[in-house]
Amino acid sequence: MAGEMTEPVLLPYSLVVGQREIKKALELNFVAPGIGGVLISGQRGTAKSTTVRGFAVMMYGELPVTLPINATDDRVLGGWRLDELMRGEPHRQPGLLEEAGERGLLYIDEVNLLDDHVVNIILDVASTGVLTVQREGIDERKELRFGLVGTMNPEEGWLRPQLLDRFGLMVKVRAEEDPELRREILTTALAMDQARHGVDPGLLADGRAGDAELRAELEAARARLYDVAVSKDIARLCADVAAAFQAAGHRGDVVLALAARALAAREGAVGVGPAHVADAAPMALRHRRGDSAQEGGTGWGQEEESRLAQLVVEWRRSL
Amino acid sequence: MAQVTVSGVAGPGTPRTLACAALEPGLDGVLLFDAAPAALSLAAGLLAKLMGEPRVVTLAAYQSEDDLWTSLRLRTSGFEPGPGPLVQGEGTAELLVVVPDLARVGLPGQRALITLLDAPVAVLERHGYHRAWAPRLRCLAACDTAEVGTVPPHLLDRFPVRATAAGLTGRSDSLSRVLHVWGTAPESAAPSGTGAVPQEWLDAARRARPWPAFGSRAAALIVGMVPADRPRRMLAAARLARGYAALDGAEQVEERHVEEAARLLGFGRTGGRDTPAPARPDDGTASRPDDEGAREGVDRPPAPDAGADAGRAAGAAAGETAGTAAQPLAVQAPQAAIAFGAEETPLPPGTGYPEDEAEPLREIAPLRAPPVAAVGPARRRGPPIGLEPATDLADLAMVATLREAAKFQRVRQANTGTTGRFLINPADLRTHRRQQEPEHLLGLVLDHTCRRGWDWTVALTSHLRWAYVHRAGVVVVDVGAGDAAAELRAERFTARRVLDRRVTASLSRPRGRATPLAHGLSLAHAGLRHAMQHGRAAVSRAWLVVVTDALGNVPLAAGLQDTTAGSWSGEGVTDAVAIARELATLRRLRIVVAAPPDPPHPELVLGLADALGAGLLGIGGADADVAEAGHGH
């Protein structure tokens, strides 16, 4: 049953102040959809959801397919249109997973608060690429592909390793500390309050213009993704880095290579360089390391950066 | 009309804060500390008046997600599904969500608040519904300061605006309520004069004036006074300052508005408690505390329980507190008991966000729906917190089952050629998902007179961990506490779980002079028997840990009667041993005695343990028991 809509007024993506890591991950995931999604974990009030929604509106012109924590399994898997069914007219209603399959993205706000059985459903579909529904008189099987974008506050619990692995990239977000950025965040948020109530001296228009410009850049980067060369040596570097950080499974090196390639495409480079790999490595690997099942296990600090730099140096010597 | 009185810590400050919440769209979560039900009711009434005519929804402990997000009405034509009370559509009224006790609101309510507050978009996907909307609501929640540690920090962060409503009630309030119930004399109880909501507040709330400009100076002040890792607090302070400017009719946010916001939120450039109260909010002459005091205010740890004490006092005066209010709250017209424009008193500096210092007394991941862990009788005994498909016919949720079946009635009847019969298939059956009742129990008898510098928490760790892992209920008996109400008597309380601040407090009570061990054991016996055998008790396994040196020096009779009459000579010990033998007869109860190192009379400890049939901690011989407890036996 389609509901009424009280139109939300969202902060345009190009007006989101700071949060470079979130933006980078979302943009790379758009340029290279094979990355498979982004998990954004961070402190409260750091504009995680705002940035994701703003990005979706910028790129797709509408809110992302959103799985809220209050979702029931009939809406996740698909069922019947309730009002019509009550009248004796059974009409199928696609579930959120099907919608995500059509639009390529499923956004889960507060992903760590999802009920376990919903997580199981998502894992089944995301890992097999097949949605099988046999319930309420429905017997269907569909092939689906979609990327997962999730936001969460780690204070309220962590994710299972299986679910963590379904996110191509992961970023850890902290509140901006630079006073100038914080002032800008403050004034932007207050201006948005007014814009939502019709007092807008051009903020939204400016934001939409900025969004259009950025969208064009990202679409161009996406179009040239496969024109960006990935040499065998770079592929070896990706594999070496993933192995050195003991990334579980085989998705780590593949995602790392894809993300590095997307970075190069985003920058307009002709080929992937070691700097692209080093830049993408924390996002691609931090949640695939051996201790990532624990909340504190996804840190990426000075030690990891030094190790990464050392790996690049060794790689250069080996050429 | 009776004298209008507003007393307490921040009565008049709270109305002004609420007015800001009404006019600033980003201030959608307001937390009132230590608000008695009457005060919360008045505050809600004021907020409702300022918001216009909102739809009021009360969140309580018992509501399920279906109660909040969907509805199902029975019409003559059949069931009619619809949106629930928290869902808003095009053109519907603003919502005022009132939470009488944030520490006790049910998990579905907590998750709903996470979904709705400070969210530009809310999405509902339940039972065939898809709805996405921009929430237009204010949430007014009450919470006891001492209970803040039990509330998830993620949820508290959704309430960046803090105030205390202690004392926001008066005799006139009670009078008008009684008169209202009688349906008489509304004239005599009607508000007048100073009681009316100021017109300029109403104008501001209805956006009859332009938004005050927020300049770079104000932004710099806010940024300078709020820690960087608290972005929502920064925005709340800025919005509050802009709200104050709007109430004052100012064209731009000035330094005094920022200071007022900081002061009323309990942080920022204000001085300590002795800071002179600013002038009336509408005269634009708020005082300016010095910067030195401001830094002091930011850095100072919260004054322990300052607000809580005031709140408890107010609650006691009102006969109950928000913490015990389970009924939906009446939203009262505010005029009777609020004096607008009187002197303000802010939150004491550093007390606006007590969760920063409070001991966390909550589950890990408290906002996640708990797994169905219980397999025994407890599974069917807790209060319902949701629904799930049934796998057997026990504990069916009839309405949910009928609703599920109703969806398919027309189709089924058409397919089977039946009319007039309601057809239910096994797949329709729904059962309650219930909050887990404790299947395990930990009894603690804590003899405070034996401690003498001994850190007994080390000895207790295994059993406390066992209690946490198994979500055990806890019966605590304090023996010989120096702050006991009657020193010849032991004291007992029952906690739902080990993460209860009373349990923590008991572990560090001071030593007293008398040791009413026999009375303590008798209280433990009665408490455990009640918990394990009474009514629909679901406890299947229990531990009792008796921490003592067995030097009971108060006979049972003296403890029961709280009298020192007569002469005593060892009766305290013999009575304790006698009751210990009764305790030993309780089935499914395992007992262990923890004695301090080198007790004065080890033979008494051994004798008591023998009577209890208990193992010993500290004198050897009970390692296996500890290991068993520690490994989640």
GROMACS .gro file of C-alpha atoms in nm, chain B residues 68-220:
model
  153
  387LEU     CA    1   0.310   0.226   1.789
  388TRP     CA    2   0.342   0.190   1.414
  389THR     CA    3   0.021   0.030   1.292
  390SER     CA    4  -0.342   0.004   1.388
  391LEU     CA    5  -0.618  -0.238   1.309
  392ARG     CA    6  -0.974  -0.125   1.359
  393LEU     CA    7  -1.271  -0.353   1.354
  394ARG     CA    8  -1.546  -0.214   1.128
  395THR     CA    9  -1.874  -0.364   1.030
  396SER     CA   10  -1.715  -0.443   0.697
  397GLY     CA   11  -1.424  -0.622   0.862
  398PHE     CA   12  -1.080  -0.527   0.979
  399GLU     CA   13  -0.941  -0.199   0.858
  400PRO     CA   14  -0.566  -0.159   0.878
  401GLY     CA   15  -0.419   0.185   0.928
  402PRO     CA   16  -0.119   0.378   1.046
  403GLY     CA   17  -0.028   0.377   1.412
  404PRO     CA   18  -0.011   0.672   1.649
  405LEU     CA   19   0.348   0.765   1.566
  406VAL     CA   20   0.294   0.784   1.192
  407GLN     CA   21   0.227   1.117   1.027
  408GLY     CA   22   0.081   1.186   0.689
  409GLU     CA   23   0.024   1.487   0.472
  410GLY     CA   24  -0.165   1.755   0.658
  411THR     CA   25  -0.182   1.572   0.989
  412ALA     CA   26  -0.115   1.753   1.313
  413GLU     CA   27   0.222   1.781   1.475
  414LEU     CA   28   0.296   1.514   1.733
  415LEU     CA   29   0.374   1.566   2.096
  416VAL     CA   30   0.523   1.246   2.233
  417VAL     CA   31   0.529   1.233   2.610
  418VAL     CA   32   0.750   0.979   2.784
  419PRO     CA   33   0.672   0.961   3.156
  420ASP     CA   34   0.991   0.769   3.230
  421LEU     CA   35   1.265   0.730   2.974
  422ALA     CA   36   1.441   0.470   3.187
  423ARG     CA   37   1.138   0.245   3.179
  424VAL     CA   38   0.988   0.299   2.839
  425GLY     CA   39   0.973  -0.029   2.650
  426LEU     CA   40   1.225  -0.131   2.390
  427PRO     CA   41   0.979  -0.066   2.103
  428GLY     CA   42   0.932   0.287   2.233
  429GLN     CA   43   1.305   0.344   2.262
  430ARG     CA   44   1.361   0.223   1.909
  431ALA     CA   45   1.078   0.441   1.785
  432LEU     CA   46   1.239   0.747   1.940
  433ILE     CA   47   1.569   0.662   1.773
  434THR     CA   48   1.382   0.647   1.444
  435LEU     CA   49   1.193   0.972   1.483
  436LEU     CA   50   1.407   1.218   1.674
  437ASP     CA   51   1.652   1.441   1.495
  438ALA     CA   52   1.562   1.267   1.172
  439PRO     CA   53   1.470   1.455   0.854
  440VAL     CA   54   1.308   1.135   0.727
  441ALA     CA   55   1.130   0.849   0.899
  442VAL     CA   56   1.047   0.528   0.717
  443LEU     CA   57   0.786   0.270   0.807
  444GLU     CA   58   0.788  -0.075   0.649
  445ARG     CA   59   0.546  -0.296   0.836
  446HIS     CA   60   0.269  -0.534   0.747
  447GLY     CA   61   0.232  -0.422   0.390
  448TYR     CA   62   0.279  -0.054   0.462
  449HIS     CA   63   0.540   0.164   0.311
  450ARG     CA   64   0.550   0.519   0.434
  451ALA     CA   65   0.824   0.780   0.436
  452TRP     CA   66   0.767   1.118   0.590
  453ALA     CA   67   0.937   1.413   0.752
  454PRO     CA   68   0.860   1.380   1.123
  455ARG     CA   69   0.706   1.688   1.279
  456LEU     CA   70   0.713   1.621   1.646
  457ARG     CA   71   0.840   1.717   1.984
  458CYS     CA   72   0.920   1.461   2.246
  459LEU     CA   73   0.911   1.550   2.611
  460ALA     CA   74   1.062   1.281   2.832
  461ALA     CA   75   1.117   1.258   3.203
  462CYS     CA   76   1.403   1.073   3.362
  463ASP     CA   77   1.534   1.041   3.714
  464THR     CA   78   1.893   1.163   3.723
  465ALA     CA   79   1.993   0.856   3.919
  466GLU     CA   80   1.852   0.632   3.645
  467VAL     CA   81   2.040   0.791   3.358
  468GLY     CA   82   2.297   0.511   3.360
  469THR     CA   83   2.029   0.264   3.259
  470VAL     CA   84   1.930   0.453   2.943
  471PRO     CA   85   2.121   0.382   2.621
  472PRO     CA   86   2.353   0.674   2.542
  473HIS     CA   87   2.245   0.659   2.180
  474LEU     CA   88   1.892   0.738   2.295
  475LEU     CA   89   1.999   1.008   2.541
  476ASP     CA   90   2.186   1.178   2.260
  477ARG     CA   91   1.852   1.229   2.086
  478PHE     CA   92   1.758   1.457   2.376
  479PRO     CA   93   2.016   1.731   2.364
  480VAL     CA   94   1.793   1.980   2.544
  481ARG     CA   95   1.792   1.928   2.917
  482ALA     CA   96   1.603   2.094   3.196
  483THR     CA   97   1.486   2.011   3.540
  484ALA     CA   98   1.124   2.043   3.627
  485ALA     CA   99   1.157   1.984   3.996
  486GLY     CA  100   0.900   2.195   4.171
  487LEU     CA  101   0.702   2.274   3.861
  488THR     CA  102   0.380   2.217   4.042
  489GLY     CA  103   0.173   2.382   4.306
  490ARG     CA  104  -0.132   2.360   4.520
  491SER     CA  105  -0.338   2.547   4.269
  492ASP     CA  106  -0.265   2.274   4.022
  493SER     CA  107  -0.418   2.011   4.248
  494LEU     CA  108  -0.713   2.234   4.320
  495SER     CA  109  -0.791   2.302   3.958
  496ARG     CA  110  -0.759   1.934   3.881
  497VAL     CA  111  -1.006   1.841   4.150
  498LEU     CA  112  -1.244   2.112   4.043
  499HIS     CA  113  -1.213   2.000   3.687
  500VAL     CA  114  -1.298   1.644   3.783
  501TRP     CA  115  -1.603   1.767   3.970
  502GLY     CA  116  -1.701   1.972   3.671
  503THR     CA  117  -1.748   2.279   3.884
  504ALA     CA  118  -1.612   2.623   3.913
  505PRO     CA  119  -1.392   2.640   3.606
  506GLU     CA  120  -1.410   3.013   3.650
  507SER     CA  121  -1.258   3.007   3.992
  508ALA     CA  122  -0.984   2.772   3.883
  509ALA     CA  123  -0.920   2.946   3.557
  510PRO     CA  124  -0.583   3.097   3.495
  511SER     CA  125  -0.545   3.465   3.514
  512GLY     CA  126  -0.291   3.737   3.483
  513THR     CA  127   0.059   3.609   3.531
  514GLY     CA  128  -0.049   3.255   3.458
  515ALA     CA  129  -0.119   3.308   3.089
  516VAL     CA  130   0.136   3.207   2.829
  517PRO     CA  131   0.299   3.530   2.711
  518GLN     CA  132   0.166   3.646   2.380
  519GLU     CA  133   0.518   3.706   2.248
  520TRP     CA  134   0.598   3.342   2.308
  521LEU     CA  135   0.293   3.236   2.116
  522ASP     CA  136   0.384   3.477   1.837
  523ALA     CA  137   0.736   3.343   1.825
  524ALA     CA  138   0.618   2.984   1.828
  525ARG     CA  139   0.381   3.057   1.539
  526ARG     CA  140   0.663   3.219   1.347
  527ALA     CA  141   0.489   3.552   1.344
  528ARG     CA  142   0.834   3.716   1.340
  529PRO     CA  143   1.143   3.669   1.126
  530TRP     CA  144   1.408   3.422   1.238
  531PRO     CA  145   1.685   3.596   1.432
  532ALA     CA  146   2.010   3.602   1.240
  533PHE     CA  147   2.287   3.378   1.370
  534GLY     CA  148   2.621   3.548   1.317
  535SER     CA  149   2.978   3.429   1.325
  536ARG     CA  150   3.036   3.566   1.676
  537ALA     CA  151   2.756   3.354   1.819
  538ALA     CA  152   2.878   3.052   1.624
  539ALA     CA  153   3.229   3.096   1.758
   0.00000   0.00000   0.00000
